[in-house]
PDB file of C-alpha atoms in Angstrom:
ATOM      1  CA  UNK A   1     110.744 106.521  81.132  1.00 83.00           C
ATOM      2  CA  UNK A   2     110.965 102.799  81.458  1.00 85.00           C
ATOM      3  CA  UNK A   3     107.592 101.936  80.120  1.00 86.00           C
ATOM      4  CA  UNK A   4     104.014 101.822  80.427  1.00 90.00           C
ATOM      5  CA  UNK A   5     101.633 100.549  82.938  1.00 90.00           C
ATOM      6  CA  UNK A   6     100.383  97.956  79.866  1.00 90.00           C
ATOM      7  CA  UNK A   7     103.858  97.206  79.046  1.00 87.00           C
ATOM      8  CA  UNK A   8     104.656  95.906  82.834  1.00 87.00           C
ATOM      9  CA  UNK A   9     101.475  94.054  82.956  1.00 86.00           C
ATOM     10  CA  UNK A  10     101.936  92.275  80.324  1.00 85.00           C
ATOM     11  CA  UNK A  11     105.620  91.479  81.118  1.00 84.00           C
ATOM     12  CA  UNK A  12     103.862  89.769  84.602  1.00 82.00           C
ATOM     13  CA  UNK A  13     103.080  85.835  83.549  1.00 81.00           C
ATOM     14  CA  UNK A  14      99.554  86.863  85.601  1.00 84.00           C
ATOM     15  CA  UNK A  15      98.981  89.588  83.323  1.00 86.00           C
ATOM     16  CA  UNK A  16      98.349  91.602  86.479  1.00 89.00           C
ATOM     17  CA  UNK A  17     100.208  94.126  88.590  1.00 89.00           C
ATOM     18  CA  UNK A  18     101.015  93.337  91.590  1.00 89.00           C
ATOM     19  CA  UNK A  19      98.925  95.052  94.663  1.00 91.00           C
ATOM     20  CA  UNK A  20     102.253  96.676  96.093  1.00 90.00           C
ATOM     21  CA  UNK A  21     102.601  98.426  92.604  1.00 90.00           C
ATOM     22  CA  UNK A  22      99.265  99.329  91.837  1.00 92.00           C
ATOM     23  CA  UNK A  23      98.710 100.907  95.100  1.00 94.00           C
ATOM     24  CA  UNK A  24     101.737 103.228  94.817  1.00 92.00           C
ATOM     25  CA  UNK A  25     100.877 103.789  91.115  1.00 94.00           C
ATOM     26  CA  UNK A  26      97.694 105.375  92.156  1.00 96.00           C
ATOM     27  CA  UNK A  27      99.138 107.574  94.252  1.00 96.00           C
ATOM     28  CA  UNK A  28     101.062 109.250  91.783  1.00 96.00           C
ATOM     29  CA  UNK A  29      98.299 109.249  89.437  1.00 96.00           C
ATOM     30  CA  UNK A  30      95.680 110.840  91.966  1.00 97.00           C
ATOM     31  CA  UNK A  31      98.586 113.470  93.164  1.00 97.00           C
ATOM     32  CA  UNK A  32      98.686 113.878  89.248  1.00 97.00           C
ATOM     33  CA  UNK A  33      94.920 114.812  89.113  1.00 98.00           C
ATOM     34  CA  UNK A  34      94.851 116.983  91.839  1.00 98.00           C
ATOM     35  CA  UNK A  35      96.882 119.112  90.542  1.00 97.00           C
ATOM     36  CA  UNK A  36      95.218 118.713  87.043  1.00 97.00           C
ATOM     37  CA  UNK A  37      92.247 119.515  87.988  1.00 97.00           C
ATOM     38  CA  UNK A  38      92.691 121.989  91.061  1.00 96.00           C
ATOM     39  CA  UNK A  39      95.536 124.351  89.839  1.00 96.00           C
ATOM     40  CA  UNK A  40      95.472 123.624  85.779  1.00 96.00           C
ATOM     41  CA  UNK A  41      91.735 123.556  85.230  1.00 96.00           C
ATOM     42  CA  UNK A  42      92.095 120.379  82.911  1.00 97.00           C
ATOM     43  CA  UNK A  43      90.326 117.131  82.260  1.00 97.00           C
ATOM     44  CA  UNK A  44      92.605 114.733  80.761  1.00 97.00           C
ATOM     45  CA  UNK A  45      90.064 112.417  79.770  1.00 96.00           C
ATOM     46  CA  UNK A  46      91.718 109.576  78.491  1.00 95.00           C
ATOM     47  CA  UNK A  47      93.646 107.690  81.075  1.00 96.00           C
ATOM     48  CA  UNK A  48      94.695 104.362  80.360  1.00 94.00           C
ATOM     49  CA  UNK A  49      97.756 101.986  81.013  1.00 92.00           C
ATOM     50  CA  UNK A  50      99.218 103.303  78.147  1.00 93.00           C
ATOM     51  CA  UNK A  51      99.374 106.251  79.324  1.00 95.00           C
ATOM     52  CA  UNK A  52     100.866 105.893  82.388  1.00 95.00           C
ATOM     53  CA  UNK A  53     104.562 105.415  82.081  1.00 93.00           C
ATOM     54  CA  UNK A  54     107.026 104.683  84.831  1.00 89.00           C
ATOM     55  CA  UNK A  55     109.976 107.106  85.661  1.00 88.00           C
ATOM     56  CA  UNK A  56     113.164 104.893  84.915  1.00 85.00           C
ATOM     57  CA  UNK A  57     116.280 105.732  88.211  1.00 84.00           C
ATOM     58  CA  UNK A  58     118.672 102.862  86.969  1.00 82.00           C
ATOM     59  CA  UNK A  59     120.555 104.275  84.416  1.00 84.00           C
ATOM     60  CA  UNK A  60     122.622 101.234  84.058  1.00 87.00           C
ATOM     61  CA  UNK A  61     119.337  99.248  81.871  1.00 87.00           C
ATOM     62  CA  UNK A  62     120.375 102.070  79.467  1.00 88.00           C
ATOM     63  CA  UNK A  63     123.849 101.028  79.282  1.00 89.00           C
ATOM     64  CA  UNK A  64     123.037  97.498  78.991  1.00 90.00           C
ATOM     65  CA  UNK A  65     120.666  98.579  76.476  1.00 89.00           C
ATOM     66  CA  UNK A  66     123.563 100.089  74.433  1.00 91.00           C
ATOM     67  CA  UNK A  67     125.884  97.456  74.691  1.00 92.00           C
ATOM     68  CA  UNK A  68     123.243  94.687  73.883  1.00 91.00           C
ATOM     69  CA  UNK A  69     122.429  96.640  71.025  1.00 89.00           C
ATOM     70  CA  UNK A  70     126.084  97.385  69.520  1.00 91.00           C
ATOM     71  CA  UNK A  71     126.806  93.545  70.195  1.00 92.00           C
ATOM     72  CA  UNK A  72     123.441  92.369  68.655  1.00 91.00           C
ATOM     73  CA  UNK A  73     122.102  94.822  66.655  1.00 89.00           C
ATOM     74  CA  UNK A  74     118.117  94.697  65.592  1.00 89.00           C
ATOM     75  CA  UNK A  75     117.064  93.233  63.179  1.00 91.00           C
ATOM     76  CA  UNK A  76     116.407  95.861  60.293  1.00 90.00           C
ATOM     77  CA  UNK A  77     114.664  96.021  57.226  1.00 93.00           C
ATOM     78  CA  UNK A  78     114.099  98.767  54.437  1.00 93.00           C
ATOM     79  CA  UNK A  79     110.902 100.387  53.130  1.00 94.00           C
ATOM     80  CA  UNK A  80     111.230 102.784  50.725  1.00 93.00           C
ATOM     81  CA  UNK A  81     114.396 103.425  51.538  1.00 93.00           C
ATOM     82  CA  UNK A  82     113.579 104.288  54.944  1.00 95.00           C
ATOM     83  CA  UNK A  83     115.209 102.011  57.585  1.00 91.00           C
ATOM     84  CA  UNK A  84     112.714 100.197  59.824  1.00 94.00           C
ATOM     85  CA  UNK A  85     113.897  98.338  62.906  1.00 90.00           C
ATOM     86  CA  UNK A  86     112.801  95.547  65.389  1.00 90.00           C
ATOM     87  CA  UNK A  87     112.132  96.830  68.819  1.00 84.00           C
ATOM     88  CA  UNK A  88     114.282  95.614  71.539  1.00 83.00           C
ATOM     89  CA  UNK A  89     112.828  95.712  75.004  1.00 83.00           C
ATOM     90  CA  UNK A  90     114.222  97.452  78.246  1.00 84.00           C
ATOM     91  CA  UNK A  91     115.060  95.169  80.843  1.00 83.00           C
ATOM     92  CA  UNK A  92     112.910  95.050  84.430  1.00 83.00           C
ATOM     93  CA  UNK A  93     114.416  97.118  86.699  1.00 81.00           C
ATOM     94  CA  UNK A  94     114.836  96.332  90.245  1.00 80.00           C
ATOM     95  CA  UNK A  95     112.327  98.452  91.715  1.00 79.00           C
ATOM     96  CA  UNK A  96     110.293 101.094  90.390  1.00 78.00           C
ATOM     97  CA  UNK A  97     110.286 105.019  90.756  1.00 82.00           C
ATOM     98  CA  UNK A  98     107.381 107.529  90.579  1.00 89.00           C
ATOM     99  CA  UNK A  99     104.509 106.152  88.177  1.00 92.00           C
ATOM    100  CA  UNK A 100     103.538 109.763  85.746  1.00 94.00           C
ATOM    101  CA  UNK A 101     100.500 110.458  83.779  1.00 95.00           C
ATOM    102  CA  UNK A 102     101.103 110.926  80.161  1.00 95.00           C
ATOM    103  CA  UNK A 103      99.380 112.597  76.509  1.00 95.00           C
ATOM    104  CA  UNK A 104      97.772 115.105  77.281  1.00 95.00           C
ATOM    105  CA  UNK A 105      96.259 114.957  73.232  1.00 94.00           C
ATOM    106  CA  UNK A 106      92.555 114.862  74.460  1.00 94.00           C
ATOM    107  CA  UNK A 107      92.765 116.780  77.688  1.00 95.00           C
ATOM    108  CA  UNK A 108      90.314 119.967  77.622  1.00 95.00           C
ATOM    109  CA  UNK A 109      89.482 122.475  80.285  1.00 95.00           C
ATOM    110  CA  UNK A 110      87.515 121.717  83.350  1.00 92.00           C
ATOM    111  CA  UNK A 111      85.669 125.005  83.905  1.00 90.00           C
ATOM    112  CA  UNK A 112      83.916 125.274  80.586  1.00 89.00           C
ATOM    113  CA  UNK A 113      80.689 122.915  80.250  1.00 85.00           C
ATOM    114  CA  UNK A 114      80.652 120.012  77.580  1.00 89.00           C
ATOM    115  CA  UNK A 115      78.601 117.157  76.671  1.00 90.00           C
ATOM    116  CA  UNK A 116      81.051 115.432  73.647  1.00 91.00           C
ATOM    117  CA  UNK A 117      81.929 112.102  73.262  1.00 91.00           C
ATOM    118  CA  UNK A 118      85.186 111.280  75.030  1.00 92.00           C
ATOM    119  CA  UNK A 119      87.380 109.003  77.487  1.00 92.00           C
ATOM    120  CA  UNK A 120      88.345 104.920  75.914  1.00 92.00           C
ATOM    121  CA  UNK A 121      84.743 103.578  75.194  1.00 93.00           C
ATOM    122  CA  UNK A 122      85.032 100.745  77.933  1.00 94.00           C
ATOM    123  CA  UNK A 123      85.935 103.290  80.203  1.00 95.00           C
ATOM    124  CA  UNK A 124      83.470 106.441  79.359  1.00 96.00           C
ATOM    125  CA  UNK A 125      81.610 107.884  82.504  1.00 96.00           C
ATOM    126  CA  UNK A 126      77.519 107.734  82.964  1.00 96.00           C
ATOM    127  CA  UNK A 127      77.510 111.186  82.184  1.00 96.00           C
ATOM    128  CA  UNK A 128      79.447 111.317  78.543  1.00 96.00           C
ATOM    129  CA  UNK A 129      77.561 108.055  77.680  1.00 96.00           C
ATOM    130  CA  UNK A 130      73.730 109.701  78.271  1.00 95.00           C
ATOM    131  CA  UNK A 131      75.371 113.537  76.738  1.00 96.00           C
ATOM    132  CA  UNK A 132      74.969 115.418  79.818  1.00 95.00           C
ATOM    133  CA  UNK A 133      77.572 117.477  80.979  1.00 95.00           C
ATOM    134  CA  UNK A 134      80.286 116.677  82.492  1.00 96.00           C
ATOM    135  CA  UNK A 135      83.763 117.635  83.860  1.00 95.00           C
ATOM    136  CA  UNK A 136      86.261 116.698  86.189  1.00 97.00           C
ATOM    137  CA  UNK A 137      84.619 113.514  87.559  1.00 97.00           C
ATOM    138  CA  UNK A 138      85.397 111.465  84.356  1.00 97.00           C
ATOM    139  CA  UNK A 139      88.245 111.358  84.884  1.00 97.00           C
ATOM    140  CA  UNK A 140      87.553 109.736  88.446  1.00 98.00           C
ATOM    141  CA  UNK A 141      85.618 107.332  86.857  1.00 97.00           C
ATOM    142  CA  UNK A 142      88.301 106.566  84.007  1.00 96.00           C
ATOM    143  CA  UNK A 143      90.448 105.497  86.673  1.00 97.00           C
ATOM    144  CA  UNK A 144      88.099 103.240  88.592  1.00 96.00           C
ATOM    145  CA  UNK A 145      87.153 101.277  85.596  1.00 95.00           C
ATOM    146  CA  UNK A 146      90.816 100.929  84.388  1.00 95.00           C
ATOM    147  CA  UNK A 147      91.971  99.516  87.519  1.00 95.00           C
ATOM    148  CA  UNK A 148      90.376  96.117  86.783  1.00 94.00           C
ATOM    149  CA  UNK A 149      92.018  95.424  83.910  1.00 92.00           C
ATOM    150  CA  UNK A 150      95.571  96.222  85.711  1.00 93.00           C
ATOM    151  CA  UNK A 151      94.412  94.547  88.963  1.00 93.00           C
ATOM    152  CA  UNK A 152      92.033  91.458  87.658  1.00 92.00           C
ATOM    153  CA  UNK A 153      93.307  91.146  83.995  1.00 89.00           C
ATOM    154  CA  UNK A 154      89.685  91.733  82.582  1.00 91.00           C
ATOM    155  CA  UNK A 155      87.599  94.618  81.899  1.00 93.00           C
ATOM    156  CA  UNK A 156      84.764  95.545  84.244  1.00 93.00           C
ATOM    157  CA  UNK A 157      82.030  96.513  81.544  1.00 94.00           C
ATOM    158  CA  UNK A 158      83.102  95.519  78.009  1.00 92.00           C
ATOM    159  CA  UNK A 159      80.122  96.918  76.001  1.00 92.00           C
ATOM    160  CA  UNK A 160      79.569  94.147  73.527  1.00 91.00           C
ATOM    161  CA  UNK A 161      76.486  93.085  72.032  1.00 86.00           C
ATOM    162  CA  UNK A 162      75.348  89.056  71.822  1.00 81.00           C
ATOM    163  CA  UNK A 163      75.878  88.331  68.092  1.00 77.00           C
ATOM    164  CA  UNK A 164      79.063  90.081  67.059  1.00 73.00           C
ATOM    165  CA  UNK A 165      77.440  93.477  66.702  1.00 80.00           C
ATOM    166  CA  UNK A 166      80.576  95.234  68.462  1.00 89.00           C
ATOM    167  CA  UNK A 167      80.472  97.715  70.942  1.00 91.00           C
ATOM    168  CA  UNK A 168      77.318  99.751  72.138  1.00 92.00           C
ATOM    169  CA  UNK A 169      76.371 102.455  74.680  1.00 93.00           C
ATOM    170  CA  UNK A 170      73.137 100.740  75.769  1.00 92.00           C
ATOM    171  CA  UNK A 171      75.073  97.247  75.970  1.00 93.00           C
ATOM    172  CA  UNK A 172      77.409  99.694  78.262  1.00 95.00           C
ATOM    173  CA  UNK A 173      75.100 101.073  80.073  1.00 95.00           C
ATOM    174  CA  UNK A 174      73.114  97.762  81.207  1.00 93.00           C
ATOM    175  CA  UNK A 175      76.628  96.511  82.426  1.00 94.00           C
ATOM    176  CA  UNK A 176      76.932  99.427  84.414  1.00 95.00           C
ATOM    177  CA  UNK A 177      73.041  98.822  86.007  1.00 94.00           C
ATOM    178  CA  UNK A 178      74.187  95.143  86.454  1.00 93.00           C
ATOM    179  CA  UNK A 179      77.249  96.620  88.724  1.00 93.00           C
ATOM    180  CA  UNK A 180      75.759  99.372  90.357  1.00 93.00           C
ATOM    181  CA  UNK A 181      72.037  99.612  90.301  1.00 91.00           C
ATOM    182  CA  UNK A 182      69.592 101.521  88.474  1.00 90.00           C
ATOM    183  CA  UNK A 183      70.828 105.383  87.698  1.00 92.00           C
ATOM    184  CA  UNK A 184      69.128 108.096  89.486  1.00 91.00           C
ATOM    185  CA  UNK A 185      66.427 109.996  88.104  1.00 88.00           C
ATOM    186  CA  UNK A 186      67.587 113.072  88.543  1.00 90.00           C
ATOM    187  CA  UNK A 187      70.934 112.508  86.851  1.00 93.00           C
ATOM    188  CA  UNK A 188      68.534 111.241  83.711  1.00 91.00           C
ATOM    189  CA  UNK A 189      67.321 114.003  83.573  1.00 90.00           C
ATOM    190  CA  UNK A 190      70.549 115.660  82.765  1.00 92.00           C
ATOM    191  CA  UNK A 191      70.885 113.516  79.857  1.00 92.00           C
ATOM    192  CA  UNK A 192      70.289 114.411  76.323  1.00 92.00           C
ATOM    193  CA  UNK A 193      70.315 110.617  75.313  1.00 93.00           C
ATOM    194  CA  UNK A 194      68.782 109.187  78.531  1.00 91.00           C
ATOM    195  CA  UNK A 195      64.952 108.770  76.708  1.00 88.00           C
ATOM    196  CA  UNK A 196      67.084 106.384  74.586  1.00 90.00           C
ATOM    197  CA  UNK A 197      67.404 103.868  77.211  1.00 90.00           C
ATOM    198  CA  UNK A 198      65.213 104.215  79.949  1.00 89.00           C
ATOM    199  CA  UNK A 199      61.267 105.007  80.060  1.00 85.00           C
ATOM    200  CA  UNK A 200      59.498 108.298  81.483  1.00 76.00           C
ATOM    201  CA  UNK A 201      55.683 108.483  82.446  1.00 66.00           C
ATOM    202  CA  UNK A 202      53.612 111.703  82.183  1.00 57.00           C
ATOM    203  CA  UNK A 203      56.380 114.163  83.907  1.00 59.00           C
ATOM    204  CA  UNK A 204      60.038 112.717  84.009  1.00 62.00           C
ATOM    205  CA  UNK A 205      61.607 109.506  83.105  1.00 62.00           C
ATOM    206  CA  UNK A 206      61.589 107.003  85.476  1.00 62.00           C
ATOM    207  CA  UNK A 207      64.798 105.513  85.234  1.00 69.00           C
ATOM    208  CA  UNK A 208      63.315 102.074  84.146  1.00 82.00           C
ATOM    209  CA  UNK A 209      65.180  99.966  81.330  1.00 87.00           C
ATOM    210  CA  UNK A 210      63.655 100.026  78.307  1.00 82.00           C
ATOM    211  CA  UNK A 211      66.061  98.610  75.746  1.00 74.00           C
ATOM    212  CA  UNK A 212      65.889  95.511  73.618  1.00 79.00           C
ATOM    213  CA  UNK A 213      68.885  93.891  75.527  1.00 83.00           C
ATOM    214  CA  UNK A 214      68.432  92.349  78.885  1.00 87.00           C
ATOM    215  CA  UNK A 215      70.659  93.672  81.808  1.00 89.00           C
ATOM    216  CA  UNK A 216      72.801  91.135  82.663  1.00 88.00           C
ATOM    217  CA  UNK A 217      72.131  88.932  85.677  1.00 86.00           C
ATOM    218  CA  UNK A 218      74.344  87.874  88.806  1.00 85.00           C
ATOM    219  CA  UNK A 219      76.800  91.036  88.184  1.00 88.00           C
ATOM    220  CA  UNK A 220      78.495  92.615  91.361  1.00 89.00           C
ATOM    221  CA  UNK A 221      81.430  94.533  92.215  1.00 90.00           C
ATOM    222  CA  UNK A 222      81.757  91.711  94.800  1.00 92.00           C
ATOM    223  CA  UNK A 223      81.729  88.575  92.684  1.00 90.00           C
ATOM    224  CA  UNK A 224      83.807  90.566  90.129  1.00 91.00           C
ATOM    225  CA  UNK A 225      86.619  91.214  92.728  1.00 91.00           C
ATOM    226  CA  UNK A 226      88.664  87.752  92.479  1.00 90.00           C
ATOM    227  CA  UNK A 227      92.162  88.642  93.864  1.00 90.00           C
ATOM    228  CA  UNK A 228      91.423  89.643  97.828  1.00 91.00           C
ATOM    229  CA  UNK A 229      89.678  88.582 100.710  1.00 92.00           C
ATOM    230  CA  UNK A 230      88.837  89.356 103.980  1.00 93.00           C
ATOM    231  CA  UNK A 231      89.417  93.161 105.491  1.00 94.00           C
ATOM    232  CA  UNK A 232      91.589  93.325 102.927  1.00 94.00           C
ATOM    233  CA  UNK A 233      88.999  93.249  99.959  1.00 94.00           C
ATOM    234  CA  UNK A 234      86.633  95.131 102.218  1.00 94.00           C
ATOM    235  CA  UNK A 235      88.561  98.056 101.650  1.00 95.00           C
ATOM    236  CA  UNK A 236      90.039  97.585  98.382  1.00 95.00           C
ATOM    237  CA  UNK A 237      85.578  97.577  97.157  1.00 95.00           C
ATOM    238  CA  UNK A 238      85.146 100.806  99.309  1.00 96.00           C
ATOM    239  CA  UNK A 239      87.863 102.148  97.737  1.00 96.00           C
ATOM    240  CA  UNK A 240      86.329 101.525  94.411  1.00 96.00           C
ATOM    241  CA  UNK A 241      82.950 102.527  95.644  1.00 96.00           C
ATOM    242  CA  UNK A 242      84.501 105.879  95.834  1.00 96.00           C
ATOM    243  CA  UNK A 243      85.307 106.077  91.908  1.00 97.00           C
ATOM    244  CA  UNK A 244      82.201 104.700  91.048  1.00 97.00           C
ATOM    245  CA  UNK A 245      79.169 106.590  91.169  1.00 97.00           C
ATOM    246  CA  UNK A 246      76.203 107.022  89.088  1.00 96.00           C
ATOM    247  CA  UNK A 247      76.588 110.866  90.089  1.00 96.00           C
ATOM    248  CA  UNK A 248      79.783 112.553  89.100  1.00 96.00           C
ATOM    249  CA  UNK A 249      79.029 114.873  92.413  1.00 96.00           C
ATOM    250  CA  UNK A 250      79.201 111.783  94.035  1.00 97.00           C
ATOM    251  CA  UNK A 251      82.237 110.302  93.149  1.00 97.00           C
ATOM    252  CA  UNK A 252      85.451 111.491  95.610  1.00 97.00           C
ATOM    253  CA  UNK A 253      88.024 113.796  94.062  1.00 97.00           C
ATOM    254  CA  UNK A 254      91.420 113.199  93.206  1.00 97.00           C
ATOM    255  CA  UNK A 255      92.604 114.730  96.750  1.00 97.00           C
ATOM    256  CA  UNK A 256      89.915 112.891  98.475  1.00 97.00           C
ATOM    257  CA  UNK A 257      90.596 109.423  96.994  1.00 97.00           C
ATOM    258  CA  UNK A 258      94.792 109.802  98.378  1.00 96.00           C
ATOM    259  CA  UNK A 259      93.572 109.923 101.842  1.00 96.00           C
ATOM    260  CA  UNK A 260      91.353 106.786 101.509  1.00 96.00           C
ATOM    261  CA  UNK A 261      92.739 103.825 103.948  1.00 95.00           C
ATOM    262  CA  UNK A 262      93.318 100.849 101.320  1.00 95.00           C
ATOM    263  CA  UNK A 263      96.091 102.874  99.128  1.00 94.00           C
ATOM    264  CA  UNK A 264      97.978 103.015 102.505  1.00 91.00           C
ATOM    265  CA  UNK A 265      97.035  99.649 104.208  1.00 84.00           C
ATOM    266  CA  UNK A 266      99.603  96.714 104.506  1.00 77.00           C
ATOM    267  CA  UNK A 267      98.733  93.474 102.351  1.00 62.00           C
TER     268      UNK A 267
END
């Protein structure tokens, strides 16, 4: 493996990938999940650039590697006796091979029910953040929110509270309203933490904010989208539209998402 996802961002002076590699990324990644999901029975849960490594074809960055490394060696200190050495970074290939979905640490099974905390917290699901149950779908999710900080360079909901006070599920949560909309009763119900956030009258909660902090203001998928325009971001916000759903039976599955138009559309 060459590196990961993060590492060739960051190696980009936009601190973005580029459409043409995000595009085929997600292919692997959703052929990845597919067969997660459909013939393994597994959730990985915690998808992230890091973990997303691409599969390295030109052998000859290895050799250069080598000879850099013989010629130059790292610098090296010692720590108890123990050797410690500088890292020395591969060089950019020419073109990239198949993009594969790594650590499997936190992945559990799909067809037994949970409610635990899981996933990165910027990236946790509606569902893990109110402790209902969830499953496959999360992982759906996981990838939707990750793709703005590979595609835009920023994070689509943060969860940080005014003051300093860190991160927070209801600070989370009213991001997610801001994007998307109020949450569906019915899904509230599911929730073992939704009477936390949101208000109920005499038979069911309502689905009505009731936290101290304010939902932010002026937040859209839309206005967040600042790379594409035209047909072209048309798609690219259907696409996302697909990922993110209140409703985890509402979001498209792995197989589902590889068929939709954008991944295959020409810039």
């Amino acid at each position: 493996m060459w590196g990961s996802f993060r590492q060739l961002m960051y190696r980009n002076p936009s601190n973005r990938l580029s459409e043409d590699i995000l595009k085929n990324g997600l292919k692997q990644i959703f052929l990845a999940l597919d067969y997660l999901h459909t013939e393994c029975q597994l959730v990985h849960t915690d998808i992230k650039g890091d973990n997303i490594l691409q599969e390295l074809k030109e052998t000859s960055i290895l050799d250069s590697f080598t000879d850099t490394e013989m010629k130059h060696p790292s610098a090296r200190k010692s720590v108890n006796n123990i050797p410690v050495y500088a890292s020395r970074r591969f060089e950019l290939p020419q073109r990239f091979d198949r993009a594969v979905l790594s650590d499997f640490s936190s992945a559990v099974r799909g067809d037994e029910k949970r409610s635990h905390d899981a996933q990165p917290t910027i990236y946790r699901s509606p569902e893990v953040m109110l402790k209902a149950e969830w499953g496959y779908p999360v992982d759906i999710w996981n990838v939707g929110a990750m793709i703005w900080d590979l595609f835009e360079g920023k994070h689509m909901f943060v969860g940080i509270e005014p003051g300093g006070k860190g991160y927070s599920t209801r600070m989370h949560l009213a991001e997610v309203i801001g994007i998307l909309g109020s949450p569906p009763s019915d899904l509230l119900k599911r929730g073992e933490r939704s009477h936390e956030f949101f208000t109920k009258d005499e038979t069911c909660l309502t689905g009505k904010w009731k936290s101290q902090i304010n939902v932010p203001a002026g937040m859209s998928l839309e206005s967040s989208e600042e790379r594409l325009s035209g047909r072209n971001k048309e798609m690219f916000l259907k696409f996302m539209r697909g990922m993110l759903q209140w409703r985890p039976e509402d979001r498209k599955t792995a197989k589902q998402m590889l068929k939709d138009p954008w991944l295959d559309s020409k810039m």
